[in-house]
PDB file of C-alpha atoms in Angstrom:
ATOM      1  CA  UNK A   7      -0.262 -49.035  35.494  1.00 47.00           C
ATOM      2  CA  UNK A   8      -3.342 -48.412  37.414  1.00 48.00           C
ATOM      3  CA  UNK A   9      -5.344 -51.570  38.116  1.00 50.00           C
ATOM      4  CA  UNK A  10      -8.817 -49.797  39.001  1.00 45.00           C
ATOM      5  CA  UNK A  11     -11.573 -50.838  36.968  1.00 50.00           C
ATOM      6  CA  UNK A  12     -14.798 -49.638  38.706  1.00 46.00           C
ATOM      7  CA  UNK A  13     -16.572 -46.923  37.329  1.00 49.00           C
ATOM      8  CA  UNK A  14     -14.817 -43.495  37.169  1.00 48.00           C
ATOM      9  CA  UNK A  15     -17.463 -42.161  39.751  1.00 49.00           C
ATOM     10  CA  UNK A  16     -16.714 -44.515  42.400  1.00 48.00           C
ATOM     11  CA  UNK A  17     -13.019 -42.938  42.776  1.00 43.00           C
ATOM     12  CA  UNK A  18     -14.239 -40.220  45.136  1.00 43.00           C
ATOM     13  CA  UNK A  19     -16.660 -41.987  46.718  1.00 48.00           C
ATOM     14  CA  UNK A  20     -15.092 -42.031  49.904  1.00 52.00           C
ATOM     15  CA  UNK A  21     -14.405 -38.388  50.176  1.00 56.00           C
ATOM     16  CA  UNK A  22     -17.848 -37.850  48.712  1.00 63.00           C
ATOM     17  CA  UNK A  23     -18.841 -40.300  52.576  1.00 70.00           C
ATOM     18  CA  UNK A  24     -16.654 -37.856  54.564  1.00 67.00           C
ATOM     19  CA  UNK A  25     -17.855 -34.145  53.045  1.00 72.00           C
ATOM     20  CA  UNK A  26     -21.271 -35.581  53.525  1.00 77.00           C
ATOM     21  CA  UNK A  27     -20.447 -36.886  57.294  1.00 74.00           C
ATOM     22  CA  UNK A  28     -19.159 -33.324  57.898  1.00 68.00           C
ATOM     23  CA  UNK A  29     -21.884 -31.408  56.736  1.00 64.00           C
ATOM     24  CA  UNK A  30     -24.183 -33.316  58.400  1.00 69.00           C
ATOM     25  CA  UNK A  31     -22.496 -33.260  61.455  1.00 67.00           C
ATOM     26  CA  UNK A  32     -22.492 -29.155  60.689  1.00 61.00           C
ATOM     27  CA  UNK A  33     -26.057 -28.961  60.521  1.00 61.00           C
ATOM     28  CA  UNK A  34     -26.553 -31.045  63.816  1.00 61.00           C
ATOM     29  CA  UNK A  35     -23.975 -28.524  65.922  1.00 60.00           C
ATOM     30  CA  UNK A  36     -25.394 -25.550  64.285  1.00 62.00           C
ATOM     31  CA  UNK A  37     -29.144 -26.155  64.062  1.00 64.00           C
ATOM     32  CA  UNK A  38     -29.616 -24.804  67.625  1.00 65.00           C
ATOM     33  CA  UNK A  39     -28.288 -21.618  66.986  1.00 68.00           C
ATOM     34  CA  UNK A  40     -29.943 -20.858  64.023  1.00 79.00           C
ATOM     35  CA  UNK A  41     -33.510 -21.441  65.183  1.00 88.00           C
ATOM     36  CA  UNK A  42     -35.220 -18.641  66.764  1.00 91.00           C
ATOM     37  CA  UNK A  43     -36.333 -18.597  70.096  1.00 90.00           C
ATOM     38  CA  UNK A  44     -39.503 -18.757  71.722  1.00 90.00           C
ATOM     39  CA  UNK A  45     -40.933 -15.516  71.391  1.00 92.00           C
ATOM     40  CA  UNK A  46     -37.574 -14.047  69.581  1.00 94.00           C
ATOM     41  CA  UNK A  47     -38.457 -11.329  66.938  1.00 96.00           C
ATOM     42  CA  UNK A  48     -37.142 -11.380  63.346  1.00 96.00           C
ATOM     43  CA  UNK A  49     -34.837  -8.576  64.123  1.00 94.00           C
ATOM     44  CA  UNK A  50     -32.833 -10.124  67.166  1.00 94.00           C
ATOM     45  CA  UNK A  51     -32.519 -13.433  65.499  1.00 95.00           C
ATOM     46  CA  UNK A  52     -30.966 -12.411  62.311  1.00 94.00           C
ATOM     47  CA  UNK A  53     -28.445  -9.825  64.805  1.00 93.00           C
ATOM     48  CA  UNK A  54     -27.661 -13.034  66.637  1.00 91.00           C
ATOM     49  CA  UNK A  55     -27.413 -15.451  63.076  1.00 90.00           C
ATOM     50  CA  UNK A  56     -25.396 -12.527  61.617  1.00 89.00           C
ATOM     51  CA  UNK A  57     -21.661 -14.824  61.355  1.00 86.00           C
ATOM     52  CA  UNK A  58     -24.291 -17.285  58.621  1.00 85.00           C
ATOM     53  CA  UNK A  59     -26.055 -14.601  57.099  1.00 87.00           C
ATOM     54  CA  UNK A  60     -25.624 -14.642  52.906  1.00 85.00           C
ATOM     55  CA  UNK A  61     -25.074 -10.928  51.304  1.00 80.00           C
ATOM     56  CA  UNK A  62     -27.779 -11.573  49.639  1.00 87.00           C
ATOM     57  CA  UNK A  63     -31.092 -13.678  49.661  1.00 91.00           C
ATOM     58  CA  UNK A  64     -34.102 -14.083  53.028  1.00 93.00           C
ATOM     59  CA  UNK A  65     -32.497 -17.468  53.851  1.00 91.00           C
ATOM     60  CA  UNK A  66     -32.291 -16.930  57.383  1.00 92.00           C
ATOM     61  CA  UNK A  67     -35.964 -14.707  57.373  1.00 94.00           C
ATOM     62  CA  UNK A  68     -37.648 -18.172  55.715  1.00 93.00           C
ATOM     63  CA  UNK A  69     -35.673 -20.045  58.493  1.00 92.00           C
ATOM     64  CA  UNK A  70     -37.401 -17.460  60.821  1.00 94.00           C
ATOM     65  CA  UNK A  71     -41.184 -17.768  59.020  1.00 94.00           C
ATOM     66  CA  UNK A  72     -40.831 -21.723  59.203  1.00 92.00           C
ATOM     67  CA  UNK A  73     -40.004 -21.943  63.021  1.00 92.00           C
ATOM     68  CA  UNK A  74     -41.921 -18.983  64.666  1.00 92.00           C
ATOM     69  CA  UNK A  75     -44.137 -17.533  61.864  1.00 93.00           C
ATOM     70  CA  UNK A  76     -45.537 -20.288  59.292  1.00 93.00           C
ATOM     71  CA  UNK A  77     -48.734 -18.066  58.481  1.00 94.00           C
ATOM     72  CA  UNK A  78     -47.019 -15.123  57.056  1.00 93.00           C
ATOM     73  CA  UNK A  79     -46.581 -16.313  53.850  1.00 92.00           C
ATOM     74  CA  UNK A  80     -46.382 -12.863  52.481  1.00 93.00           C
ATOM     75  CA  UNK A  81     -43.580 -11.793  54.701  1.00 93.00           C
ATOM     76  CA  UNK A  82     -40.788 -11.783  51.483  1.00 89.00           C
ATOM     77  CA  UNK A  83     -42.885  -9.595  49.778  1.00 91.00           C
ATOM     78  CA  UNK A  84     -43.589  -6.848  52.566  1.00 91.00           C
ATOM     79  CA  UNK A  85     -40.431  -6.404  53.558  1.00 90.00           C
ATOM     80  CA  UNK A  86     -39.225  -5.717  49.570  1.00 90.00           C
ATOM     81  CA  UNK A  87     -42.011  -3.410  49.249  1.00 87.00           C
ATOM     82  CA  UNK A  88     -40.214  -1.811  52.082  1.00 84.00           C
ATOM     83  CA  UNK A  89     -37.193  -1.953  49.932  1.00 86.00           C
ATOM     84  CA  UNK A  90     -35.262  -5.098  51.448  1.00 90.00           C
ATOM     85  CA  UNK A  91     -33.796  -7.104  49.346  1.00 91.00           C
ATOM     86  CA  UNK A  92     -31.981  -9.689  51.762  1.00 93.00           C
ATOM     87  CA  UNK A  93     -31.151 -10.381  55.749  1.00 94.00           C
ATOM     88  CA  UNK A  94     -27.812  -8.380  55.785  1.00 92.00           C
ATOM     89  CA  UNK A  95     -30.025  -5.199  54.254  1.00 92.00           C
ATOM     90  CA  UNK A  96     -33.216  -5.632  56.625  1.00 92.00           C
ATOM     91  CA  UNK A  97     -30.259  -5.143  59.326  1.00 92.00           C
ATOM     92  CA  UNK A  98     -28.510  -2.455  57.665  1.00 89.00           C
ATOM     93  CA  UNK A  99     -31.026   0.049  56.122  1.00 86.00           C
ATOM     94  CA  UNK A 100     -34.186  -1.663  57.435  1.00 88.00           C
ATOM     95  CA  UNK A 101     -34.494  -0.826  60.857  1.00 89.00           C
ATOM     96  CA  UNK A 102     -33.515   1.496  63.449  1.00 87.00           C
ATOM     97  CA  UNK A 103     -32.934   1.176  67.263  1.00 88.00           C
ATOM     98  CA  UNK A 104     -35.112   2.769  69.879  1.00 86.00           C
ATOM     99  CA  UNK A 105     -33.916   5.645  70.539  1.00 80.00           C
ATOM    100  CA  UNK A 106     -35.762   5.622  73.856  1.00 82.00           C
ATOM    101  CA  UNK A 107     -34.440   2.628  74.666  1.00 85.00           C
ATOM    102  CA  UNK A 108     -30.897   2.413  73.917  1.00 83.00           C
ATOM    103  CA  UNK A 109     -28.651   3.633  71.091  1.00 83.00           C
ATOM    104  CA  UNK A 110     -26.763   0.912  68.906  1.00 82.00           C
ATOM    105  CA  UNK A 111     -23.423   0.788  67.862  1.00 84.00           C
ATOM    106  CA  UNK A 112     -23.059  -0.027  64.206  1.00 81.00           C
ATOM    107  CA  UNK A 113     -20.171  -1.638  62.530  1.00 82.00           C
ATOM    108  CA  UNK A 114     -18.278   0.936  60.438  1.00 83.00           C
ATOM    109  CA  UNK A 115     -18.244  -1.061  57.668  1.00 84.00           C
ATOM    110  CA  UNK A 116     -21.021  -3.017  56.566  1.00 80.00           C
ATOM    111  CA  UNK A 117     -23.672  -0.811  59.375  1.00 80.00           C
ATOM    112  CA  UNK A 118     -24.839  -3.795  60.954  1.00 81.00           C
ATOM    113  CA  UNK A 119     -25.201  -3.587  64.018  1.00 86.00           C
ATOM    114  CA  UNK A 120     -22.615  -4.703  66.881  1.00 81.00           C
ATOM    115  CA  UNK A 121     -24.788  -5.987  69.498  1.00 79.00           C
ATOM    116  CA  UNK A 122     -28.271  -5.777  70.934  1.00 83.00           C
ATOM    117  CA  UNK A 123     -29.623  -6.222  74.744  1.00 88.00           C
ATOM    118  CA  UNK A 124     -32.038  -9.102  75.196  1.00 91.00           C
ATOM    119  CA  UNK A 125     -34.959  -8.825  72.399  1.00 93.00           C
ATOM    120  CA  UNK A 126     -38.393  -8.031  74.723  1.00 93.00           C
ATOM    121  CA  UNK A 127     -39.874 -10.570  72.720  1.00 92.00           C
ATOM    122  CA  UNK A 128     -43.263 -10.788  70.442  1.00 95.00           C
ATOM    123  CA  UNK A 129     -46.446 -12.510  70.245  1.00 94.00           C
ATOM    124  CA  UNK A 130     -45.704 -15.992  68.758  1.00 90.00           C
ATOM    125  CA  UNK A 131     -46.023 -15.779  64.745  1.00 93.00           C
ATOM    126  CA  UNK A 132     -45.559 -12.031  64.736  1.00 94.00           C
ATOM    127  CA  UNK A 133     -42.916 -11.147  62.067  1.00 94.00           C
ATOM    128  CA  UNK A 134     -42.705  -7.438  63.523  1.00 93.00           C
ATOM    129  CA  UNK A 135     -39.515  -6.206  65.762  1.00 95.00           C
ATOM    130  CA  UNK A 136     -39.386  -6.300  69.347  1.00 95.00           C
ATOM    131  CA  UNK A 137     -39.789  -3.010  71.615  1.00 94.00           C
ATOM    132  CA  UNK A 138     -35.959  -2.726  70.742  1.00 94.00           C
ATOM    133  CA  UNK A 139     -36.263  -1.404  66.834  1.00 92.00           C
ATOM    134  CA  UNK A 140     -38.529   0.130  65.052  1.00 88.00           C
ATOM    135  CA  UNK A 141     -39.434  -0.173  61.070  1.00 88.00           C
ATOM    136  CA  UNK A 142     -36.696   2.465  59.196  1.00 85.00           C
ATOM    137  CA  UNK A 143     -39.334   4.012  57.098  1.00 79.00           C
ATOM    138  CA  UNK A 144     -42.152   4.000  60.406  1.00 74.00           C
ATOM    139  CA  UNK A 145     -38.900   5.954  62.204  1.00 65.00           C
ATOM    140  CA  UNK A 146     -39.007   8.635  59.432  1.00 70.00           C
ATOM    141  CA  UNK A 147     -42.449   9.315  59.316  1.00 65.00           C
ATOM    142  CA  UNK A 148     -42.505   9.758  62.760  1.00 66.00           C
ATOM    143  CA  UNK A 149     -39.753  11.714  62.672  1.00 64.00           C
ATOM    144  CA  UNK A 150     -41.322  14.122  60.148  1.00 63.00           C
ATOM    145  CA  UNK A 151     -44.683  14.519  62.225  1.00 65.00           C
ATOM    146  CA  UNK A 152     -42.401  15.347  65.308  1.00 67.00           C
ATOM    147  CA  UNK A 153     -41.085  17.940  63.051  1.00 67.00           C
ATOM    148  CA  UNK A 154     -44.275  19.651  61.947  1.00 68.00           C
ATOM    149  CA  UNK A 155     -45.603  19.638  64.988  1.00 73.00           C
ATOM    150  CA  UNK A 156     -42.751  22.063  66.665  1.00 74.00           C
ATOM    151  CA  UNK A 157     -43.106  23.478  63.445  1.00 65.00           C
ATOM    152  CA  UNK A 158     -46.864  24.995  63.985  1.00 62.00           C
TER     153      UNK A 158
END
């Protein structure tokens, strides 16, 4: 016969103490790494987060906004008008590399990519990519004018 008479709750407590010790202790070890540096842009910080990103959801972007960009309050919104829906995507499909720069190496299967030299760096509060990508849909366009212009 069991001779516990507390409250039913107060049988995990002490494992409820220890997962909260641990996660705590998770978000002291990782909080470094997952705030941006000074000067980082949103690009190179979500390549270097990529092991915490979430398929889906601008967790790590509203980390970004909070620490180097608190006045673009908009910044969820322009980059689903650009037709992001999430971190993982505004890596995938939402920017390319510089061609003039370097040329990335993308992972076969989910296309983010493998690795990135030192980000140049941007203005502080600037959401925009570094010198190292450019927008997706700003790379087509240009490609296009390129395009017409051998074309006439």
């Amino acid at each position: 016969m069991d001779n516990y008479c507390g409250p039913d709750d107060d049988w995990f407590a002490g494992e409820r103490d220890v997962d909260e010790a641990v996660d705590r202790q998770f978000r002291q070890l990782t909080n470094p790494l997952v705030k941006p540096h000074y000067n980082e842009c949103l690009v190179c910080f979500l390549l270097r987060v990529v092991p915490m990103l979430e398929p889906l959801g601008f967790a790590m972007t509203r980390r970004f906004r909070e620490n180097n960009a608190p006045r673009a309050i908009k910044l969820g919104e322009r980059l689903k008008y650009l037709g992001i829906s999430g971190d993982a995507q505004l890596l995938q499909a939402g920017v390319v590399a510089n061609s003039n720069i370097w040329e990335v190496e993308r992972c076969p299967d989910c296309g983010v990519p493998a690795g990135a030299p030192n980000c140049y760096g941007v203005r502080k509060g600037s959401t925009q990519p570094c010198e190292l990508w450019t927008w997706r849909r700003y790379a087509t366009a240009e490609r296009l004018d390129d395009w017409l212009d051998r074309r006439y």
